[in-house]
Amino acid sequence: MEYESPTTGTALELDAPVAVLPGIGAKRAALLAGLGIVSLRDLVWHLPRRYEDRRSFAPLGGLAEDDEATVMGTVTAAREVRLRGRQTLAVVEISDGTGSIKATFFGRGFLVRSVFKKGARLILSGRVGQYKGLSLDNPDYEALDEDAEREPLHTGRLVPVYPLTEGLSQRDLRRWVWQALGAVDLSGADIAPEPLRRKHALSPAAEALRQAHFPDTPEASKAARKALAYDEVLALQARLLMERAEASQPGRGLQHRVNGPLLKALHGRLPFPLTDAQDRVVSLILGDMASDRPMRRLVQGDVGCGKTVVALHAVAVCLDTGAQAAVMAPTEILAEQHYLNFRDWLEPLGVRMELLTGSAKGAAAARNRLASGESQLAVGTHSLIQDSTGFARLGLAIIDEQHRFGVAQRERLAGKAEHEPDVLQLSATPIPRTLALTLYGHMDVSVIDQLPPGRQPVETRHVQARGLDKMYREVHVQIAEGRQVYVVCPLVEGSTEREAKAVLEHFEDLEAGPFAGLRLGLLHGRMKPDEKDAVMRAFKAGATQVLVSTTVIEVGVDVPNASVMIIEDAHQFSLTQLHQLRGRIGRGAHESVCYLTGKPTTKPGRQRIERICALSSGFDVAEADLAMRGPGEVFGFKQAGLSEFRVADLLADTRLLETAREDAEALLAEDAQLAKPEHAALKRRVQAFQGEAGR
Ligand code: ADP
Ligand code: MG
C-alpha cells in the first residue's frame, strides 16, 4: 500500500499543507519548510535537480567493482545482524540466473522482517563495492509485489534526484511527491490559457508535472520542464507588463519643467561636452520627465562612462519643477562621494542638500528640512527609505548600482510621494538581453555605450612574487610624475573588524617598506564618516599619494589623477568586482595600469585573473562572470522574487522568454486586467509573484 494515494475520497487542494500526506508529521513538515515546501503546491513544484537512469537491469554475473548499477533478482537469503548498541544491519542476497550479489542496509535490520522475504523480487540501485566479495552498500531498493500493479519509484525507471536537506531522504521525497501528484486536484494548475497551450503544443500541467518528476523518457522530462517553464515565464512577463502599465499611467506622474534655469545654469558650468551617448540618454530622460507618465528608466553603462553627470541633469530638471530629488547608493562611501560631487555642482547654484546615511550626523534635523521642503535634494544609503524620512514633494528617485537593491526597497522609495515620483536607476553591470527582460521587463532600458574621449584603456597585468620589485619601481616612477595610486587589500570575509585590521597591517608594511617616505592614506568600512570624508578629500586634493583601502572604493569613487592600482590577492575577487575596482583608474588622460598580485591556487581563480587581463569592456566581463558564477550570484535573483531553478530554466531558453513576452503583450492588449475567466489562473500566478517579491 505504500505508494497509493491517500484514500480520502475527494481530491486534495493544491494549497493544503504537506502534513495532509501520510508519513508527514510536525518534524518532517518543518524539514520540508526548510526547503521552502509548505503546501502541496510547493511540493509538486519542487522539481528534481537531475535524474538517474535506472531503466535497464544489469546482469548480476557481469558486475564489477565501482559500477553504478540497477539490478533485479530474487531473494535467496536474508538475515538481520545486531551490531553494538541497538544498531541493526540487514544483509540480503539476490540472484538472477547469471549470478548473485549481497546487499547490506545499515541501521535497517527490520527490512528483513518486512520486505526482504525469501523468494521476494527486488530491484536494487547503487554503487558496487567490495566487502567479502562484491556487494551493494545501502542501495536504493524496491520490492516488486507479484499481485500489486504498482509503479516502481526508486528503481527500474528514470529516478528523480531532488535538492534535499539533512534529515530527509530521496526516498521520502519521491514517495511524497508521487502521493501528492496522485492526490491533488491539478485541473486548475494550467496557467497559460488554452489557445496558447495549443499554439506551443504544451501538455497540461498535471501531465507536465508527472513527467517532470517521473519521466518516461529523457525527452519527456525536457518537454515537461519547458511546459512548466513557459507557464512561469508567461506569468512573470504578464506581471512585469502589468506593473509597467500601472506605473506609467498617464496623469500619475509629475510633468516636469525641462528648460528651467537650473538646467541652463548647469549646462553653462559643464567643463566638457557630453558624449553622444550621454546626450542621447539625457534626451530620453528629459522626454520621460516632461511627460505625465511616471518615468521608469534603467541606464546601464560601463564604469567611467559618465552616469553621474547624466543623473545630474535629471536632478536639475526635477528641482526646476519645484520638486525634491533623492539619490540612493548602496554604500556609505558611495553616498558620500555622490554627496560631495553633487554639492560641487549644485551648491554654487543655490541648491540646498542633505546627506543621509546610517552614521551621518544631524540626521534628525536633515529629515526635518526634507519634510518641510526647505532642502531640495537628499543623497544617502538605505537610511533614505526608513519610514521616518518624509519628503515634502518627492519628484525623482535616483538609484545607483541598483541591482544591489531589492524590489521592495525600490518600491518603498518610490512610494514616499503623493505623485508617483520618476525613477531613474543606474547600473555599471550590463545585463544580457534575456536577463534584462526578466529582471527589468517593467522598465525602459537604455545604454551609455561610449566612454568620454581621451580615455586610456586600463592595462591589467598579473604580477608574480618575483615581479614585485619591478612593479614597485614602476609605481614609483608614476608617483614621481605626479600620479596617485590605489592599493586594494585582499578580501576578508565575514567581519569588517578583521578586514580593518588586515588593511591596517598592510598599510604599516607598505609605509615601512616599498612606499616609505610617501604620503599614504588609509580607508576602510569601520572608519567614522567624517574620517572617511577627510581621507577621501585628501586623496582627491592630491595631498595623499597612495590610498590603501578595502573594497569600499569599489564603486563610484572618482579621482582622475589616480592612474595606478594594485589589487592584492586579486584572485579572491569576482570578475565584476575586479572590473569595478579597476574602473577607479583610467579616468583621466593618463595611461593607467592595474597590477594584480597573488598566486591563484584554484582553477577558477586562475581563470578570473586570465579573463580580467584579457577583457576590457564591461559587457564582456559581465558575460564571462555570468558564465562562471551563474546568474543567482551575479544578480541576486532571490531579491527579484525568482527562485534559482526557474531562472536557470529561463536563461537556458531565450526564445521561450521572448515568445512569452510577445504572448503576454498580446494577451494583455485584449484583457489588460486579466479579468476574463480563462485568465483566472494566470492572474492568480501573477499575484503570487507579487507576494514572493515581498510586496
Ligand atoms: P560612472 O559612469 O562610472 O559613474 P562617472 O559619472 O563617475 O562615471 O564619470 C567618470 C568621470 O568622467 C568623471 O570624472 C566625470 O567628470 C568624467 N566625465 C563624465 N562625462 C564626461 C564627458 N562627456 N567628457 C569628459 N569627461 C567626462
Ligand atoms: Mg557612478
XYZ file of C-alpha atoms and ligand atoms in Angstrom:
723
model
C 0.000 0.000 0.000
C 2.961 2.217 0.490
C 2.672 4.341 -2.617
C -1.021 4.533 -3.033
C -2.691 7.864 -2.830
C -4.371 8.598 0.442
C -7.940 7.477 0.006
C -9.717 10.498 1.341
C -12.434 10.155 -1.242
C -12.056 13.693 -2.564
C -9.026 15.212 -4.257
C -6.762 17.349 -2.093
C -6.393 21.071 -2.580
C -3.098 22.316 -4.026
C -2.828 24.763 -1.170
C -3.318 22.154 1.533
C -0.363 21.817 3.919
C 2.033 18.944 3.243
C 1.057 17.366 6.549
C -2.135 16.031 4.942
C 0.070 13.332 3.396
C 0.575 10.163 5.414
C 4.021 9.989 6.992
C 4.480 13.747 7.293
C 4.242 14.891 10.896
C 5.336 18.106 12.504
C 9.025 17.232 12.402
C 9.157 16.386 8.728
C 6.877 19.265 7.842
C 9.446 21.539 9.486
C 12.278 19.960 7.491
C 10.279 20.432 4.299
C 9.569 24.039 5.226
C 13.337 24.492 5.326
C 13.327 23.624 1.626
C 10.587 26.156 1.018
C 7.959 23.431 0.819
C 4.883 24.234 2.862
C 1.912 23.375 0.672
C 1.288 20.518 -1.730
C 1.722 23.091 -4.471
C 5.261 23.755 -3.254
C 5.890 20.031 -3.098
C 4.848 19.236 -6.655
C 6.793 22.270 -7.825
C 9.937 21.046 -6.118
C 11.444 19.719 -9.314
C 14.298 17.208 -9.441
C 17.801 18.508 -9.806
C 18.550 15.631 -12.176
C 17.534 12.066 -12.937
C 19.284 8.768 -12.566
C 18.768 6.344 -15.363
C 17.787 3.071 -13.721
C 15.710 1.757 -16.579
C 17.637 -1.343 -17.535
C 18.851 -4.095 -15.263
C 22.460 -5.202 -15.334
C 23.029 -8.967 -15.250
C 24.415 -9.873 -11.810
C 27.075 -12.100 -13.342
C 28.664 -9.174 -15.177
C 29.056 -6.664 -12.300
C 32.418 -5.190 -11.418
C 33.540 -3.060 -8.509
C 32.630 0.656 -8.778
C 29.811 0.106 -11.287
C 26.718 2.259 -10.761
C 24.176 -0.469 -11.331
C 20.482 -1.212 -11.209
C 19.846 -4.920 -10.788
C 16.834 -7.179 -10.331
C 16.753 -10.575 -8.681
C 15.057 -12.946 -6.285
C 15.928 -13.005 -2.591
C 17.849 -16.197 -1.851
C 18.931 -15.333 1.694
C 18.310 -12.562 4.193
C 19.339 -12.006 7.774
C 19.222 -9.331 10.370
C 22.524 -8.680 12.135
C 22.693 -6.994 15.515
C 25.593 -4.619 15.904
C 26.807 -2.918 19.034
C 24.176 -0.936 20.828
C 20.784 -1.064 19.256
C 22.038 -0.799 15.676
C 20.998 -3.460 13.211
C 22.047 -4.405 9.739
C 20.063 -6.134 7.005
C 22.065 -8.411 4.742
C 20.224 -9.756 1.758
C 21.360 -11.822 -1.194
C 19.623 -11.852 -4.557
C 20.282 -13.843 -7.718
C 19.052 -13.585 -11.293
C 20.312 -16.734 -13.006
C 23.525 -15.099 -14.229
C 24.955 -14.609 -10.758
C 24.223 -13.221 -7.334
C 25.147 -10.287 -5.121
C 24.904 -9.280 -1.487
C 23.417 -6.026 -0.326
C 23.710 -4.502 3.134
C 21.378 -1.967 4.694
C 22.932 -0.283 7.677
C 20.607 0.507 10.541
C 17.668 -1.116 8.866
C 17.591 -4.732 10.029
C 13.817 -4.547 10.253
C 13.632 -4.676 6.462
C 14.400 -8.396 6.684
C 11.169 -8.952 8.538
C 9.015 -6.587 6.488
C 10.333 -6.584 2.920
C 13.242 -8.910 2.158
C 11.383 -12.209 2.414
C 12.894 -15.217 0.744
C 11.581 -15.522 -2.810
C 10.594 -11.840 -3.000
C 11.662 -9.969 -6.124
C 13.822 -6.923 -5.517
C 15.230 -4.115 -7.625
C 18.389 -2.541 -6.197
C 20.301 0.536 -7.363
C 23.644 1.695 -6.113
C 27.386 1.513 -6.377
C 29.068 -1.880 -6.363
C 31.583 -2.128 -3.555
C 33.814 -4.826 -2.144
C 33.019 -6.416 1.210
C 33.759 -10.133 1.392
C 33.014 -10.309 -2.301
C 31.014 -7.834 -4.410
C 28.281 -6.031 -2.508
C 25.918 -3.094 -2.656
C 26.017 -0.779 0.362
C 22.769 0.913 1.304
C 21.395 0.765 -2.233
C 18.007 2.157 -3.150
C 15.538 -0.704 -3.142
C 12.141 -1.535 -4.485
C 10.223 -4.699 -3.701
C 8.048 -5.978 -6.513
C 4.759 -7.420 -5.339
C 3.563 -10.053 -7.710
C -0.043 -9.054 -7.382
C 0.158 -5.293 -6.979
C 0.252 -3.310 -10.187
C 2.390 -0.626 -8.702
C 4.915 1.500 -10.470
C 8.383 1.353 -9.016
C 9.531 4.799 -7.860
C 13.101 4.330 -6.773
C 14.438 1.906 -9.333
C 13.683 0.496 -12.757
C 12.940 3.949 -14.221
C 14.336 7.411 -14.667
C 14.548 8.215 -10.992
C 14.304 11.820 -9.791
C 17.064 13.228 -7.599
C 15.890 16.197 -5.534
C 17.535 19.084 -3.777
C 17.493 17.827 -0.197
C 18.119 18.849 3.344
C 19.620 16.967 6.279
C 17.104 14.561 7.761
C 15.134 13.877 4.594
C 15.947 11.168 2.083
C 15.436 10.939 -1.657
C 13.080 8.033 -0.938
C 10.917 10.224 1.312
C 10.671 12.954 -1.224
C 9.948 10.651 -4.152
C 7.192 8.956 -2.213
C 5.572 12.205 -1.087
C 5.756 13.797 -4.499
C 4.251 10.677 -6.014
C 1.450 10.639 -3.480
C 0.801 14.332 -3.952
C 0.682 14.018 -7.726
C -1.885 11.270 -7.386
C -3.987 13.001 -4.786
C -4.188 16.688 -5.612
C -6.567 18.294 -7.988
C -4.346 19.704 -10.745
C -7.150 20.658 -13.072
C -6.754 24.335 -12.208
C -2.966 24.292 -12.348
C -2.682 25.267 -16.004
C -1.540 28.864 -16.103
C -1.246 29.585 -19.815
C -4.708 29.762 -21.378
C -5.793 27.027 -23.758
C -5.114 28.789 -27.095
C -1.501 29.427 -26.077
C -1.079 25.848 -24.841
C -2.242 24.628 -28.214
C -0.069 27.103 -30.126
C 3.069 25.892 -28.349
C 1.964 22.254 -28.036
C 2.318 22.297 -24.249
C 0.929 19.428 -22.253
C -1.446 20.180 -19.361
C 0.257 20.962 -16.065
C -0.913 17.712 -14.474
C 0.857 15.674 -17.130
C 3.853 18.014 -17.301
C 4.382 17.781 -13.554
C 4.205 13.994 -13.639
C 6.720 13.821 -16.464
C 8.972 16.380 -14.816
C 9.172 14.193 -11.699
C 8.856 10.686 -13.091
C 9.576 10.950 -16.811
C 9.008 8.102 -19.229
C 11.995 9.242 -21.274
C 14.631 11.990 -21.014
C 12.878 13.819 -23.863
C 9.589 13.725 -21.980
C 11.222 15.379 -18.978
C 12.629 18.147 -21.162
C 9.272 18.823 -22.818
C 7.598 18.807 -19.415
C 10.044 21.279 -17.949
C 9.552 23.507 -20.944
C 5.787 23.478 -20.473
C 6.180 24.343 -16.802
C 8.794 26.995 -17.526
C 6.545 28.583 -20.139
C 3.775 28.946 -17.564
C 6.179 30.612 -15.159
C 7.660 32.908 -17.742
C 4.306 33.923 -19.136
C 3.132 34.843 -15.653
C 6.356 36.719 -14.964
C 6.123 38.713 -18.181
C 2.462 39.446 -17.561
C 3.349 40.712 -14.108
C 6.137 42.948 -15.438
C 3.946 44.349 -18.197
C 1.060 44.994 -15.827
C 3.380 46.663 -13.375
C 4.722 48.852 -16.121
C 1.248 49.758 -17.367
C 0.191 50.521 -13.818
C 3.237 52.650 -13.068
C 3.181 54.613 -16.286
C -0.476 55.541 -16.388
C -0.974 58.962 -17.901
C -1.691 61.549 -15.269
C 0.062 59.747 -12.446
C 3.419 61.369 -12.959
C 4.624 64.874 -12.362
C 5.052 66.820 -15.579
C 8.499 68.227 -15.036
C 9.713 71.517 -16.375
C 12.576 70.672 -18.711
C 14.008 74.019 -19.705
C 14.299 75.743 -16.379
C 17.031 77.995 -15.024
C 18.904 75.343 -13.059
C 19.295 73.094 -16.094
C 20.533 76.035 -18.138
C 22.957 77.104 -15.423
C 24.229 73.546 -15.153
C 24.854 73.410 -18.881
C 26.797 76.608 -18.634
C 29.038 75.113 -15.952
C 29.845 71.777 -17.598
C 33.611 71.674 -18.217
C 33.196 69.199 -21.080
C 30.691 68.480 -23.846
C 28.524 65.413 -23.254
C 29.379 62.370 -25.319
C 26.840 61.437 -27.991
C 25.719 58.531 -25.853
C 25.234 60.739 -22.788
C 23.376 63.260 -24.911
C 21.025 60.624 -26.275
C 20.240 59.240 -22.840
C 19.753 62.723 -21.357
C 17.208 63.469 -24.115
C 15.341 60.261 -23.342
C 15.259 61.126 -19.649
C 14.073 64.682 -20.264
C 11.358 63.278 -22.536
C 10.258 60.881 -19.786
C 10.239 63.620 -17.199
C 8.262 66.065 -19.309
C 5.512 63.501 -19.804
C 2.704 62.939 -17.316
C 3.570 59.243 -17.121
C 5.982 58.379 -14.324
C 9.474 57.604 -15.582
C 10.784 54.076 -15.026
C 14.171 54.046 -16.695
C 17.299 51.986 -16.204
C 20.529 53.435 -17.559
C 23.342 50.964 -17.995
C 26.873 51.970 -18.756
C 30.356 50.734 -18.115
C 32.317 52.189 -15.223
C 33.598 55.630 -16.117
C 31.135 56.308 -18.937
C 29.797 59.288 -17.011
C 26.474 58.309 -15.489
C 26.724 60.845 -12.695
C 26.505 63.870 -14.928
C 23.529 62.310 -16.692
C 21.826 61.860 -13.330
C 22.677 65.457 -12.517
C 20.594 66.623 -15.477
C 17.607 64.737 -14.133
C 18.101 66.304 -10.702
C 18.268 69.798 -12.197
C 15.031 69.243 -14.117
C 13.290 67.985 -11.011
C 14.409 70.930 -8.889
C 13.417 73.361 -11.639
C 9.911 71.960 -11.296
C 9.943 72.807 -7.608
C 10.020 69.171 -6.521
C 12.633 67.340 -4.436
C 15.035 64.642 -5.574
C 16.574 61.679 -3.759
C 19.753 59.864 -4.727
C 20.255 56.440 -3.159
C 23.518 54.497 -3.191
C 24.387 51.031 -1.877
C 27.290 52.024 0.392
C 28.085 54.921 2.677
C 31.276 55.731 0.825
C 29.476 55.947 -2.463
C 26.675 58.009 -0.956
C 29.264 60.389 0.492
C 31.042 60.598 -2.870
C 27.814 61.398 -4.641
C 27.025 63.953 -1.997
C 30.364 65.708 -2.470
C 30.033 65.501 -6.237
C 26.509 66.855 -6.366
C 27.433 69.508 -3.862
C 30.308 70.731 -6.028
C 27.939 71.084 -8.957
C 24.792 72.288 -7.288
C 25.620 74.289 -4.177
C 27.104 77.200 -6.150
C 23.745 77.274 -7.942
C 21.930 77.721 -4.653
C 20.672 74.169 -4.125
C 20.219 73.022 -0.518
C 21.009 69.382 0.041
C 21.340 66.733 2.763
C 23.462 63.646 3.304
C 21.547 60.826 4.976
C 23.472 57.685 5.863
C 23.340 55.379 8.862
C 26.066 57.318 10.600
C 25.830 60.851 9.206
C 25.447 63.452 11.934
C 22.408 65.623 12.375
C 20.062 63.172 10.692
C 17.010 64.364 12.596
C 17.477 67.970 11.561
C 18.183 66.909 7.985
C 14.975 64.878 7.926
C 13.045 67.868 9.171
C 14.444 70.073 6.439
C 13.425 67.478 3.839
C 9.968 67.097 5.324
C 9.395 70.832 5.319
C 10.696 71.207 1.796
C 13.490 73.517 2.934
C 16.073 71.122 1.422
C 15.705 70.107 -2.186
C 17.990 67.129 -2.558
C 18.770 64.127 -0.373
C 21.719 61.833 -1.012
C 22.055 58.705 1.064
C 22.015 54.999 1.675
C 19.126 52.820 2.816
C 18.512 55.369 5.535
C 16.653 57.277 2.870
C 13.872 54.733 2.833
C 13.443 54.489 6.560
C 9.929 55.359 7.480
C 10.959 58.481 9.311
C 12.249 60.059 6.127
C 9.494 62.069 4.611
C 9.730 64.398 1.668
C 7.542 67.400 1.208
C 7.306 66.730 -2.510
C 9.447 63.947 -3.946
C 9.585 64.158 -7.723
C 12.561 61.995 -8.615
C 14.315 58.991 -7.133
C 17.727 58.030 -8.493
C 19.027 54.633 -7.528
C 22.684 53.976 -8.251
C 24.102 50.476 -8.738
C 20.572 49.336 -8.354
C 20.978 45.592 -8.742
C 22.009 45.629 -5.116
C 18.630 46.836 -4.013
C 15.669 44.572 -3.520
C 12.481 45.234 -5.385
C 10.678 46.049 -2.189
C 13.265 48.669 -1.237
C 12.960 50.345 -4.602
C 9.218 50.410 -4.283
C 9.370 51.915 -0.826
C 11.430 54.812 -2.023
C 9.068 55.387 -4.888
C 6.112 55.025 -2.529
C 7.023 58.101 -0.497
C 5.397 60.651 -2.720
C 1.930 61.906 -3.360
C 2.542 61.774 -7.083
C 4.383 58.768 -8.449
C 7.945 60.056 -8.497
C 10.050 59.454 -11.566
C 12.539 56.652 -11.025
C 15.940 56.547 -12.668
C 18.178 53.579 -11.982
C 21.863 53.494 -12.817
C 23.913 50.359 -13.251
C 27.513 49.653 -14.181
C 26.828 45.938 -14.560
C 25.490 45.497 -18.050
C 22.876 42.836 -18.405
C 22.384 40.488 -21.344
C 19.027 40.818 -23.059
C 17.418 37.692 -21.606
C 18.119 38.866 -18.125
C 17.099 42.411 -18.836
C 13.725 41.089 -19.989
C 13.417 39.032 -16.857
C 14.589 41.466 -14.255
C 13.755 44.814 -15.786
C 10.856 43.973 -18.060
C 8.903 46.659 -16.259
C 11.342 49.414 -17.197
C 12.748 51.220 -20.191
C 16.368 50.279 -20.559
C 18.981 52.470 -22.216
C 22.705 52.087 -22.545
C 25.550 54.621 -22.492
C 27.780 52.728 -24.858
C 30.646 55.180 -25.143
C 33.417 56.463 -22.891
C 34.408 60.127 -22.748
C 37.125 60.931 -25.296
C 40.803 60.708 -24.457
C 40.393 57.853 -22.015
C 43.267 55.452 -21.873
C 42.283 51.834 -21.608
C 43.451 50.321 -18.326
C 46.243 47.865 -18.885
C 45.806 44.958 -16.494
C 48.758 42.747 -15.548
C 49.256 39.786 -13.285
C 52.410 40.146 -11.161
C 54.133 37.087 -9.719
C 56.113 37.262 -6.483
C 59.397 37.737 -8.346
C 57.922 40.676 -10.298
C 57.008 42.703 -7.208
C 60.239 44.720 -7.045
C 59.871 45.764 -10.650
C 56.219 46.655 -10.036
C 57.100 48.926 -7.117
C 59.835 50.596 -9.210
C 57.302 51.320 -11.970
C 54.811 52.664 -9.444
C 57.446 54.995 -8.013
C 58.094 56.394 -11.491
C 54.399 57.188 -11.838
C 54.258 58.829 -8.419
C 57.323 60.909 -9.308
C 55.388 62.122 -12.339
C 52.606 63.297 -10.059
C 50.213 60.388 -10.381
C 48.341 58.751 -7.494
C 47.932 55.110 -6.534
C 45.250 52.874 -5.060
C 46.229 49.747 -3.160
C 43.252 47.429 -2.651
C 43.708 44.878 0.125
C 42.604 41.257 -0.010
C 39.049 40.359 0.873
C 38.468 39.321 4.448
C 35.149 37.540 4.552
C 32.758 37.791 7.423
C 33.981 40.572 9.657
C 34.644 44.196 8.852
C 36.660 44.333 12.047
C 39.130 41.694 10.873
C 39.181 43.322 7.472
C 40.026 46.669 9.042
C 42.843 45.021 10.988
C 44.248 43.356 7.871
C 44.188 46.633 5.978
C 45.953 48.422 8.820
C 48.697 45.783 8.852
C 49.173 46.066 5.119
C 49.241 49.835 5.404
C 52.025 49.637 8.014
C 54.014 47.182 5.880
C 53.809 49.460 2.860
C 54.637 52.553 4.886
C 57.717 50.885 6.349
C 58.680 49.114 3.105
C 58.017 49.814 -0.573
C 56.270 53.153 -0.036
C 58.475 54.544 2.760
C 58.724 58.328 2.571
C 55.486 58.764 0.594
C 52.232 60.234 1.875
C 49.847 57.335 2.488
C 46.135 57.303 3.292
C 44.065 54.534 4.841
C 40.386 53.805 4.150
C 38.097 51.063 5.410
C 34.483 50.464 6.327
C 34.950 50.708 10.098
C 36.003 54.337 9.998
C 33.666 57.149 11.025
C 32.059 59.089 8.176
C 33.992 62.275 8.825
C 37.256 60.290 8.980
C 36.447 58.673 5.629
C 35.458 62.034 4.287
C 38.766 63.592 5.346
C 40.744 60.711 3.805
C 38.878 60.949 0.500
C 39.242 64.705 0.395
C 42.988 64.469 0.967
C 43.278 61.931 -1.829
C 41.095 63.954 -4.175
C 43.135 67.050 -3.480
C 46.361 65.172 -4.281
C 47.702 65.563 -0.730
C 47.808 61.769 -0.356
C 49.846 59.851 -2.917
C 48.871 56.289 -2.087
C 45.442 55.259 -0.802
C 45.388 51.863 0.903
C 41.840 50.590 1.190
C 39.323 47.770 1.230
C 36.730 47.349 -1.496
C 34.900 50.354 -0.094
C 36.294 52.139 -3.135
C 34.735 49.559 -5.445
C 32.008 51.778 -6.803
C 31.809 55.377 -7.733
C 34.950 56.885 -6.302
C 36.306 59.329 -8.843
C 39.848 60.742 -8.815
C 41.044 61.291 -12.405
C 44.673 61.820 -11.390
C 44.917 58.292 -9.977
C 46.393 56.113 -12.688
C 47.793 53.092 -10.857
C 46.014 50.406 -8.894
C 47.458 47.418 -7.094
C 44.906 44.743 -6.211
C 46.391 42.339 -3.670
C 45.425 38.660 -3.903
C 43.257 39.566 -6.849
C 42.108 36.005 -7.493
C 39.834 36.270 -4.454
C 37.627 38.856 -6.117
C 34.854 38.204 -8.612
C 35.279 39.345 -12.199
C 32.691 42.054 -11.749
C 34.406 43.317 -8.611
C 37.781 43.425 -10.350
C 36.287 45.373 -13.230
C 34.573 47.807 -10.870
C 37.765 48.260 -8.902
C 39.983 48.976 -11.862
C 37.287 51.348 -13.141
C 38.618 53.759 -10.485
C 41.666 54.380 -12.693
C 41.888 55.259 -16.370
C 39.585 58.207 -15.655
C 41.922 60.948 -16.724
C 44.120 61.320 -19.768
C 46.950 59.344 -18.146
C 47.993 55.881 -19.160
C 46.779 53.606 -16.419
C 47.953 50.266 -15.121
C 46.208 47.826 -12.824
C 48.543 45.301 -11.171
C 47.077 42.081 -9.832
C 49.185 40.347 -7.225
C 48.826 36.958 -5.590
C 49.092 33.362 -6.616
C 45.766 31.791 -7.507
C 45.520 28.312 -6.027
C 42.320 27.206 -7.742
C 41.382 26.858 -11.368
C 38.523 29.398 -11.201
C 40.937 31.806 -9.511
C 43.432 31.413 -12.353
C 40.648 31.805 -14.899
C 39.427 35.031 -13.334
C 42.904 36.539 -13.459
C 43.345 35.449 -17.046
C 39.923 36.758 -18.128
C 40.207 40.144 -16.445
C 43.613 40.758 -18.040
C 42.185 39.922 -21.467
C 38.791 41.665 -21.324
C 38.269 45.389 -21.211
C 34.578 46.009 -21.901
C 32.146 45.761 -19.035
C 29.696 43.839 -21.202
C 32.290 41.167 -21.917
C 33.233 40.999 -18.257
C 29.583 40.661 -17.211
C 29.061 37.837 -19.662
C 32.163 35.985 -18.532
C 31.162 36.456 -14.901
C 27.694 35.153 -15.630
C 29.114 32.098 -17.349
C 31.471 31.394 -14.448
C 29.256 32.105 -11.462
C 25.693 31.826 -12.677
C 23.005 34.471 -12.571
C 21.872 33.948 -8.991
C 25.223 35.021 -7.588
C 25.837 37.840 -10.011
C 22.467 39.496 -9.896
C 20.909 38.363 -6.655
C 17.746 36.856 -8.073
C 16.262 35.977 -4.749
C 15.689 39.697 -4.375
C 13.688 39.756 -7.555
C 11.388 37.066 -6.215
C 12.651 34.364 -8.533
C 13.837 31.009 -7.362
C 17.065 29.626 -8.709
C 15.668 26.769 -10.718
C 13.228 28.951 -12.526
C 15.924 31.343 -13.504
C 18.214 28.577 -14.660
C 15.465 27.425 -16.968
C 14.815 30.941 -18.117
C 18.384 31.622 -19.019
C 18.714 28.432 -20.949
C 15.882 29.419 -23.200
C 15.978 32.922 -24.642
C 13.455 32.067 -27.316
C 10.934 30.829 -24.803
C 11.309 34.035 -22.879
C 10.869 36.281 -25.873
C 7.910 34.254 -27.095
C 6.297 34.520 -23.681
C 6.899 38.264 -23.695
C 5.086 38.627 -27.015
C 2.297 36.310 -25.921
C 1.819 38.275 -22.714
C 1.719 41.555 -24.623
C -0.957 40.243 -26.983
C -2.945 38.796 -24.134
C -2.897 41.985 -22.076
C -3.810 44.080 -25.102
C -7.087 42.157 -25.077
C -7.592 41.799 -21.358
C -5.487 44.371 -19.509
C -6.629 43.346 -16.028
C -6.774 39.602 -16.721
C -10.444 39.780 -15.820
C -11.687 37.085 -18.191
C -12.445 33.723 -16.590
C -9.991 31.922 -18.888
C -7.241 34.131 -17.453
C -8.076 33.498 -13.815
C -5.242 31.019 -13.247
C -2.724 33.347 -14.866
C -3.951 36.200 -12.715
C -3.547 34.121 -9.564
C 0.044 33.303 -10.509
C 0.808 36.940 -11.273
C -0.443 37.901 -7.844
C 1.590 35.135 -6.223
C 4.720 36.543 -7.886
C 3.980 39.873 -6.311
C 3.750 38.159 -2.955
C 7.094 36.448 -3.462
C 8.813 39.693 -4.342
C 7.896 40.950 -0.901
C 5.185 43.403 -1.778
P 30.347 56.291 -13.863
O 29.529 56.098 -15.081
O 31.273 55.164 -13.597
O 29.508 56.666 -12.671
P 31.298 58.966 -13.547
O 29.977 59.576 -13.672
O 31.887 58.869 -12.189
O 31.286 57.523 -14.191
O 32.284 59.724 -14.530
C 33.636 59.386 -14.623
C 34.480 60.597 -14.912
O 34.278 61.039 -16.240
C 34.201 61.783 -14.036
O 35.442 62.349 -13.687
C 33.420 62.713 -14.925
O 33.584 64.055 -14.552
C 34.024 62.442 -16.261
N 33.143 62.669 -17.401
C 31.836 62.381 -17.486
N 31.329 62.718 -18.689
C 32.354 63.239 -19.395
C 32.476 63.775 -20.727
N 31.429 63.828 -21.546
N 33.694 64.218 -21.106
C 34.744 64.152 -20.270
N 34.700 63.675 -19.024
C 33.525 63.220 -18.578
Mg 28.849 56.007 -10.896
